[in-house]
């Protein structure tokens, strides 16, 4: 990948993280101030009932996957840039790139699977409870 | 003489052929107002130690040979007055980020190699037109101003020595070659963007600049490499989205008759 492409994506994901992280903060931690996105208003956003209620929503699943992808790309590209500037990184560019790519994709697949599975588990749980 | 001051010069000494590690030698220099660091070094060589090595040529800030680290700042010894730096003590070391040939003589070969890589000459798509031109490529004063300050570079290496990215990544192209890449890119007569792109857009290339701007602070000729790098980044990003357009100077058969007005 060209350095300009990587760098531009790093900027774009950085900006996306501002929005996504802002949304996360509003939903999870600013419920007393703003109070949006809380499905069960009598519970705190971090309570299990609200977590499962959000998790079973398809829109939230996509939100988590996009959030995860942006955060992982931003973190992995940034870490790679820092590592390549060390003596070790400068002499082992391909190794560093391979580790970062494998780690990034691995975590993305794991996180995506968890987000998808959570929808299933939530739906199964709702079915067990007669929801 | 009444105005003479005795100022200690502490100089980093190292000869790779004989020394296993560097050392610091201190010499007392009789300093007169207006005396430069280069003159101080000459005095040391004449009076104290004839083996002291440094590089110089023009003595007037033109050739870029006498770049060194003077009290922590990379600059030219010939246009730095001792009393402007410090009336108490002077510490001199070779330019950082370069191997040392001897004492204050850095090996600038890596910089010149990177400079060559960015193809620092006018490139035209039609080389026949360039080599056998029947007229001149008209350039307006406004088009000249676009790159003029960047053409003042004397390749002294001070910017490379001050660059924090260079300090951690020896393969980084560095401010001098990158600023020169922009110098030619901003030249309305040049059409070499695609020829330079692979070099600029590689790992440890243009986008490795962290915008520390120390290069611009230390440049003895007032060149602003940090600005050139940011402007080059903008052009590269526009190119990435296929938005970059450059209107080049055209061959003007009749002298004095402009054929292109805008090079931006």
Short mmCIF file of C-alpha atoms in Angstrom, two decimals:
data_model
loop_
_atom_site.label_atom_id
_atom_site.label_comp_id
_atom_site.label_asym_id
_atom_site.label_seq_id
_atom_site.Cartn_x
_atom_site.Cartn_y
_atom_site.Cartn_z
CA UNK A 1 0.00 0.00 0.00
CA UNK A 2 1.25 3.47 -0.85
CA UNK A 3 2.23 5.54 2.17
CA UNK A 4 -0.19 8.29 1.12
CA UNK A 5 -3.10 5.80 1.05
CA UNK A 6 -2.23 4.45 4.48
CA UNK A 7 -1.79 7.93 5.89
CA UNK A 8 -5.07 9.19 4.40
CA UNK A 9 -6.97 6.21 5.82
CA UNK A 10 -5.30 6.91 9.16
CA UNK A 11 -6.69 10.46 9.05
CA UNK A 12 -10.14 9.32 7.93
CA UNK A 13 -10.39 6.65 10.63
CA UNK A 14 -9.15 9.20 13.17
CA UNK A 15 -12.00 11.52 12.24
CA UNK A 16 -14.46 8.60 12.21
CA UNK A 17 -13.29 7.64 15.70
CA UNK A 18 -14.13 11.11 16.95
CA UNK A 19 -17.71 10.61 15.81
CA UNK A 20 -18.00 6.95 16.83
CA UNK A 21 -16.29 7.46 20.18
CA UNK A 22 -18.47 10.53 20.74
CA UNK A 23 -21.56 8.44 20.07
CA UNK A 24 -20.27 5.75 22.42
CA UNK A 25 -19.66 8.35 25.15
CA UNK A 26 -23.12 9.85 24.69
CA UNK A 27 -24.84 6.48 24.92
CA UNK A 28 -22.75 4.88 27.64
CA UNK A 29 -21.53 7.64 29.93
CA UNK A 30 -23.51 10.83 29.37
CA UNK A 31 -26.99 9.40 29.97
CA UNK A 32 -27.55 11.77 32.90
CA UNK A 33 -26.65 14.78 30.76
CA UNK A 34 -28.00 13.98 27.32
CA UNK A 35 -30.08 10.85 27.91
CA UNK A 36 -30.33 9.39 24.44
CA UNK A 37 -30.02 5.79 23.28
CA UNK A 38 -30.98 4.25 26.63
CA UNK A 39 -33.43 1.50 25.80
CA UNK A 40 -34.49 0.78 29.42
CA UNK A 41 -34.58 4.26 31.00
CA UNK A 42 -34.98 2.88 34.54
CA UNK A 43 -31.60 1.13 34.23
CA UNK A 44 -28.10 2.53 33.71
CA UNK A 45 -26.71 2.19 30.16
CA UNK A 46 -23.97 -0.16 31.40
CA UNK A 47 -26.45 -2.51 33.12
CA UNK A 48 -26.81 -5.95 31.58
CA UNK A 49 -30.39 -5.39 30.42
CA UNK A 50 -29.40 -2.34 28.40
CA UNK A 51 -26.23 -3.96 27.09
CA UNK A 52 -28.14 -6.97 25.76
CA UNK A 53 -30.92 -4.79 24.42
CA UNK A 54 -28.43 -2.73 22.45
CA UNK A 55 -26.42 -5.77 21.39
CA UNK A 56 -29.32 -7.49 19.72
CA UNK A 57 -29.96 -4.48 17.48
CA UNK A 58 -28.62 -4.92 13.99
CA UNK A 59 -27.77 -1.21 13.73
CA UNK A 60 -25.69 -1.45 16.91
CA UNK A 61 -23.97 -4.53 15.56
CA UNK A 62 -22.88 -2.59 12.48
CA UNK A 63 -21.93 0.33 14.70
CA UNK A 64 -19.65 -1.94 16.77
CA UNK A 65 -18.09 -3.53 13.69
CA UNK A 66 -17.36 -0.18 12.04
CA UNK A 67 -16.09 1.20 15.36
CA UNK A 68 -13.86 -1.83 15.76
CA UNK A 69 -12.53 -1.60 12.21
CA UNK A 70 -11.71 2.10 12.51
CA UNK A 71 -10.10 1.71 15.94
CA UNK A 72 -8.04 -1.28 14.85
CA UNK A 73 -6.84 0.31 11.62
CA UNK A 74 -5.97 3.57 13.40
CA UNK A 75 -4.17 1.75 16.20
CA UNK A 76 -2.35 -0.75 13.98
CA UNK A 77 -1.20 1.78 11.39
CA UNK A 78 -0.09 4.18 14.13
CA UNK A 79 1.76 1.42 15.99
CA UNK A 80 3.42 0.27 12.78
CA UNK A 81 4.55 3.83 12.02
CA UNK A 82 6.09 4.15 15.47
CA UNK A 83 7.70 0.71 15.33
CA UNK A 84 9.19 1.33 11.88
CA UNK A 85 11.01 4.33 13.27
CA UNK A 86 12.89 2.20 15.78
CA UNK A 87 16.18 0.54 14.81
CA UNK A 88 14.54 -2.86 15.10
CA UNK A 89 11.56 -1.82 12.99
CA UNK A 90 13.72 -0.20 10.31
CA UNK A 91 15.60 -3.49 9.87
CA UNK A 92 12.48 -5.68 10.06
CA UNK A 93 9.84 -3.80 8.09
CA UNK A 94 8.17 -6.86 6.60
CA UNK A 95 8.06 -8.65 9.94
CA UNK A 96 6.50 -5.64 11.69
CA UNK A 97 3.97 -5.19 8.88
CA UNK A 98 3.08 -8.88 8.92
CA UNK A 99 2.59 -8.92 12.71
CA UNK A 100 0.46 -5.78 12.64
CA UNK A 101 -1.68 -7.02 9.72
CA UNK A 102 -2.21 -10.48 11.25
CA UNK A 103 -2.96 -9.00 14.68
CA UNK A 104 -5.32 -6.40 13.20
CA UNK A 105 -7.24 -8.85 11.03
CA UNK A 106 -7.30 -11.44 13.83
CA UNK A 107 -8.79 -9.01 16.33
CA UNK A 108 -11.21 -7.68 13.73
CA UNK A 109 -12.48 -11.18 12.92
CA UNK A 110 -12.74 -12.03 16.61
CA UNK A 111 -14.55 -8.79 17.46
CA UNK A 112 -16.86 -9.03 14.46
CA UNK A 113 -17.72 -12.63 15.30
CA UNK A 114 -18.47 -11.58 18.89
CA UNK A 115 -20.73 -8.74 17.74
CA UNK A 116 -22.63 -11.05 15.35
CA UNK A 117 -22.78 -13.84 17.92
CA UNK A 118 -24.06 -11.41 20.55
CA UNK A 119 -27.07 -10.69 18.36
CA UNK A 120 -27.74 -14.44 18.14
CA UNK A 121 -27.19 -15.01 21.86
CA UNK A 122 -29.41 -12.08 22.72
CA UNK A 123 -32.10 -13.34 20.40
CA UNK A 124 -31.74 -16.87 21.83
CA UNK A 125 -31.89 -15.46 25.34
CA UNK A 126 -34.98 -13.48 24.47
CA UNK A 127 -36.53 -16.64 23.02
CA UNK A 128 -35.72 -18.63 26.20
CA UNK A 129 -37.25 -15.88 28.28
CA UNK A 130 -40.25 -15.86 25.98
CA UNK A 131 -39.41 -12.46 24.42
CA UNK B 1 43.10 44.25 23.44
CA UNK B 2 40.34 45.63 25.63
CA UNK B 3 37.44 43.95 23.85
CA UNK B 4 39.04 40.51 23.84
CA UNK B 5 37.30 37.81 25.86
CA UNK B 6 38.62 34.40 26.68
CA UNK B 7 35.89 31.87 25.89
CA UNK B 8 36.30 28.11 26.28
CA UNK B 9 35.45 26.05 23.19
CA UNK B 10 34.51 22.48 24.09
CA UNK B 11 34.72 20.33 20.99
CA UNK B 12 33.66 16.75 20.44
CA UNK B 13 36.60 14.82 19.02
CA UNK B 14 36.45 11.49 17.28
CA UNK B 15 38.61 9.76 14.72
CA UNK B 16 37.04 6.45 13.64
CA UNK B 17 40.43 5.19 12.45
CA UNK B 18 42.15 5.52 15.83
CA UNK B 19 39.52 6.16 18.53
CA UNK B 20 37.12 3.66 20.03
CA UNK B 21 34.95 6.36 21.58
CA UNK B 22 34.56 10.11 21.34
CA UNK B 23 35.99 12.62 23.80
CA UNK B 24 35.60 16.31 24.54
CA UNK B 25 38.58 18.70 24.30
CA UNK B 26 38.41 22.24 25.66
CA UNK B 27 40.43 25.13 24.21
CA UNK B 28 40.49 28.77 25.32
CA UNK B 29 39.86 31.12 22.42
CA UNK B 30 40.57 34.87 22.37
CA UNK B 31 37.33 36.26 21.04
CA UNK B 32 36.88 39.69 19.51
CA UNK B 33 33.45 41.20 18.76
CA UNK B 34 32.23 40.04 15.36
CA UNK B 35 34.40 36.95 15.36
CA UNK B 36 32.75 33.85 13.94
CA UNK B 37 32.87 30.30 15.24
CA UNK B 38 34.80 29.37 12.09
CA UNK B 39 37.47 31.94 12.98
CA UNK B 40 37.57 30.49 16.49
CA UNK B 41 38.22 27.05 15.04
CA UNK B 42 41.02 28.46 12.89
CA UNK B 43 42.56 29.98 16.01
CA UNK B 44 42.43 26.62 17.81
CA UNK B 45 44.06 24.90 14.86
CA UNK B 46 46.79 27.56 14.66
CA UNK B 47 47.53 27.87 18.37
CA UNK B 48 46.42 24.70 20.17
CA UNK B 49 45.80 21.62 18.07
CA UNK B 50 46.67 21.29 14.40
CA UNK B 51 44.91 17.92 14.19
CA UNK B 52 41.44 19.38 14.70
CA UNK B 53 39.38 18.63 11.58
CA UNK B 54 36.36 20.40 10.15
CA UNK B 55 35.10 21.22 6.68
CA UNK B 56 34.81 24.72 5.23
CA UNK B 57 35.25 26.58 1.99
CA UNK B 58 33.59 29.91 1.21
CA UNK B 59 33.47 31.51 4.72
CA UNK B 60 30.33 33.44 3.74
CA UNK B 61 27.37 31.08 4.13
CA UNK B 62 27.19 30.10 0.49
CA UNK B 63 28.88 26.72 0.09
CA UNK B 64 27.21 24.95 3.06
CA UNK B 65 30.38 23.10 4.05
CA UNK B 66 30.80 24.19 7.67
CA UNK B 67 27.51 22.94 9.13
CA UNK B 68 27.99 21.82 12.73
CA UNK B 69 26.18 21.67 16.06
CA UNK B 70 26.99 24.88 17.95
CA UNK B 71 25.60 25.07 21.49
CA UNK B 72 22.96 22.54 20.52
CA UNK B 73 21.88 24.19 17.29
CA UNK B 74 22.76 22.94 13.84
CA UNK B 75 24.08 25.91 11.89
CA UNK B 76 26.96 27.20 9.77
CA UNK B 77 30.15 28.09 11.66
CA UNK B 78 31.02 30.80 9.15
CA UNK B 79 27.96 32.97 9.64
CA UNK B 80 27.55 32.42 13.38
CA UNK B 81 29.21 35.00 15.59
CA UNK B 82 30.60 33.61 18.82
CA UNK B 83 29.21 36.35 21.07
CA UNK B 84 25.76 35.93 19.51
CA UNK B 85 25.77 32.29 20.63
CA UNK B 86 27.21 32.76 24.12
CA UNK B 87 29.66 35.11 25.84
CA UNK B 88 30.47 32.35 28.36
CA UNK B 89 31.13 29.04 26.63
CA UNK B 90 30.82 27.36 23.26
CA UNK B 91 30.19 23.66 22.72
CA UNK B 92 30.70 22.27 19.23
CA UNK B 93 29.88 18.84 17.86
CA UNK B 94 29.50 17.40 14.35
CA UNK B 95 26.05 17.43 12.75
CA UNK B 96 23.89 14.68 14.31
CA UNK B 97 22.17 12.01 12.18
CA UNK B 98 25.29 11.55 10.03
CA UNK B 99 28.30 9.27 10.46
CA UNK B 100 31.49 11.08 11.51
CA UNK B 101 34.48 11.08 9.19
CA UNK B 102 36.67 12.89 11.72
CA UNK B 103 36.01 15.39 14.53
CA UNK B 104 33.55 17.95 13.09
CA UNK B 105 33.41 16.46 9.60
CA UNK B 106 30.13 14.58 8.97
CA UNK B 107 29.67 12.13 6.12
CA UNK B 108 26.87 13.74 4.10
CA UNK B 109 26.82 11.00 1.48
CA UNK B 110 23.44 9.62 2.61
CA UNK B 111 21.85 13.05 2.13
CA UNK B 112 23.27 13.48 -1.36
CA UNK B 113 22.15 9.97 -2.25
CA UNK B 114 18.57 10.72 -1.14
CA UNK B 115 18.77 14.06 -2.94
CA UNK B 116 19.65 12.26 -6.18
CA UNK B 117 16.76 9.82 -5.64
CA UNK B 118 14.14 12.55 -5.89
CA UNK B 119 15.49 13.56 -9.32
CA UNK B 120 16.41 17.19 -8.56
CA UNK B 121 16.19 18.51 -12.07
CA UNK B 122 13.50 19.74 -14.44
CA UNK B 123 11.69 16.81 -16.02
CA UNK B 124 9.55 17.33 -19.11
CA UNK B 125 7.21 14.76 -20.59
CA UNK B 126 8.66 15.56 -24.00
CA UNK B 127 12.41 15.24 -23.56
CA UNK B 128 13.05 16.08 -27.22
CA UNK B 129 11.24 19.37 -26.79
CA UNK B 130 13.32 20.03 -23.66
CA UNK B 131 16.68 19.12 -25.13
CA UNK B 132 16.20 20.80 -28.48
CA UNK B 133 13.99 23.70 -27.45
CA UNK B 134 13.27 26.24 -30.16
CA UNK B 135 12.25 28.90 -27.66
CA UNK B 136 11.95 29.43 -23.93
CA UNK B 137 9.57 28.10 -21.31
CA UNK B 138 7.98 31.31 -20.10
CA UNK B 139 7.65 31.69 -16.35
CA UNK B 140 5.90 34.63 -14.74
CA UNK B 141 7.29 36.32 -11.57
CA UNK B 142 4.37 34.82 -9.64
CA UNK B 143 5.30 31.34 -10.82
CA UNK B 144 8.91 31.99 -9.83
CA UNK B 145 7.89 32.98 -6.29
CA UNK B 146 6.13 29.59 -5.90
CA UNK B 147 9.48 27.81 -5.61
CA UNK B 148 12.10 30.55 -5.22
CA UNK B 149 12.78 30.24 -1.48
CA UNK B 150 13.20 26.48 -1.78
CA UNK B 151 15.88 26.96 -4.43
CA UNK B 152 18.08 28.74 -1.87
CA UNK B 153 19.03 25.39 -0.31
CA UNK B 154 22.84 24.99 -0.09
CA UNK B 155 22.73 21.35 1.05
CA UNK B 156 24.55 22.06 4.31
CA UNK B 157 22.66 19.26 6.10
CA UNK B 158 21.55 21.41 9.06
CA UNK B 159 17.88 20.54 8.46
CA UNK B 160 18.70 16.83 8.33
CA UNK B 161 20.66 17.13 11.57
CA UNK B 162 17.82 18.92 13.36
CA UNK B 163 15.06 16.58 12.13
CA UNK B 164 13.63 14.43 14.96
CA UNK B 165 12.34 11.86 12.46
CA UNK B 166 15.82 11.49 10.96
CA UNK B 167 17.11 10.83 14.47
CA UNK B 168 14.91 7.76 14.78
CA UNK B 169 14.63 6.58 11.18
CA UNK B 170 17.84 6.66 9.16
CA UNK B 171 15.94 5.57 6.03
CA UNK B 172 13.63 8.59 6.17
CA UNK B 173 14.19 10.78 3.11
CA UNK B 174 14.58 13.87 5.26
CA UNK B 175 13.71 17.55 4.91
CA UNK B 176 16.41 18.48 2.39
CA UNK B 177 15.45 16.01 -0.38
CA UNK B 178 11.73 16.45 0.32
CA UNK B 179 11.96 20.24 0.13
CA UNK B 180 13.87 19.92 -3.12
CA UNK B 181 11.22 17.55 -4.47
CA UNK B 182 8.67 20.29 -3.82
CA UNK B 183 11.01 22.92 -5.28
CA UNK B 184 10.81 21.10 -8.65
CA UNK B 185 7.17 20.16 -8.27
CA UNK B 186 6.28 23.82 -7.69
CA UNK B 187 8.26 24.85 -10.76
CA UNK B 188 5.84 25.51 -13.60
CA UNK B 189 8.37 24.15 -16.10
CA UNK B 190 8.54 20.76 -14.40
CA UNK B 191 6.38 17.75 -15.28
CA UNK B 192 8.12 15.16 -13.11
CA UNK B 193 5.42 14.51 -10.51
CA UNK B 194 4.84 10.90 -11.61
CA UNK B 195 8.58 10.25 -11.85
CA UNK B 196 9.14 11.37 -8.23
CA UNK B 197 5.97 9.89 -6.77
CA UNK B 198 7.30 6.35 -6.13
CA UNK B 199 10.22 7.76 -4.14
CA UNK B 200 8.12 10.21 -2.14
CA UNK B 201 5.28 7.76 -1.48
CA UNK B 202 7.31 4.88 -0.10
CA UNK B 203 7.78 3.87 3.55
CA UNK B 204 10.02 6.39 5.32
CA UNK B 205 9.04 8.87 2.63
CA UNK B 206 7.06 12.08 2.54
CA UNK B 207 4.38 11.01 4.99
CA UNK B 208 6.85 10.05 7.70
CA UNK B 209 7.32 13.76 8.48
CA UNK B 210 5.85 14.53 11.91
CA UNK B 211 5.92 18.27 11.25
CA UNK B 212 8.40 18.99 14.03
CA UNK B 213 9.50 22.02 11.95
CA UNK B 214 13.00 22.08 13.45
CA UNK B 215 14.31 21.96 9.87
CA UNK B 216 12.77 25.35 9.17
CA UNK B 217 14.02 26.79 12.47
CA UNK B 218 17.68 25.94 11.84
CA UNK B 219 17.98 26.54 8.08
CA UNK B 220 20.74 29.15 7.67
CA UNK B 221 19.34 30.27 4.31
CA UNK B 222 15.78 30.86 5.48
CA UNK B 223 14.33 27.96 3.51
CA UNK B 224 11.16 26.50 5.03
CA UNK B 225 11.41 22.74 4.38
CA UNK B 226 8.52 21.97 6.76
CA UNK B 227 6.23 24.12 4.63
CA UNK B 228 7.48 22.46 1.44
CA UNK B 229 6.76 19.02 2.90
CA UNK B 230 3.22 19.97 3.92
CA UNK B 231 2.54 21.48 0.49
CA UNK B 232 3.93 18.34 -1.14
CA UNK B 233 1.67 16.21 1.08
CA UNK B 234 -1.32 18.23 -0.11
CA UNK B 235 -0.40 17.60 -3.74
CA UNK B 236 0.05 13.91 -3.08
CA UNK B 237 -3.34 13.67 -1.39
CA UNK B 238 -5.03 15.56 -4.22
CA UNK B 239 -3.37 13.12 -6.61
CA UNK B 240 -4.65 10.21 -4.53
CA UNK B 241 -8.19 11.40 -5.16
CA UNK B 242 -7.36 12.29 -8.79
CA UNK B 243 -7.94 15.96 -8.07
CA UNK B 244 -4.44 17.25 -8.72
CA UNK B 245 -4.07 19.48 -11.76
CA UNK B 246 -0.99 21.42 -12.72
CA UNK B 247 -0.80 23.89 -15.54
CA UNK B 248 2.71 23.76 -16.88
CA UNK B 249 4.70 26.35 -18.73
CA UNK B 250 4.62 25.80 -22.46
CA UNK B 251 7.31 26.37 -24.98
CA UNK B 252 7.15 29.97 -26.13
CA UNK B 253 8.80 30.28 -29.57
CA UNK B 254 8.78 34.08 -29.55
CA UNK B 255 10.79 35.46 -26.67
CA UNK B 256 8.86 37.59 -24.21
CA UNK B 257 5.45 36.38 -25.32
CA UNK B 258 3.82 34.54 -22.43
CA UNK B 259 1.93 31.35 -23.22
CA UNK B 260 1.07 30.19 -19.68
CA UNK B 261 0.08 32.33 -16.72
CA UNK B 262 -0.80 30.01 -13.89
CA UNK B 263 1.34 27.18 -12.59
CA UNK B 264 -0.71 26.28 -9.53
#
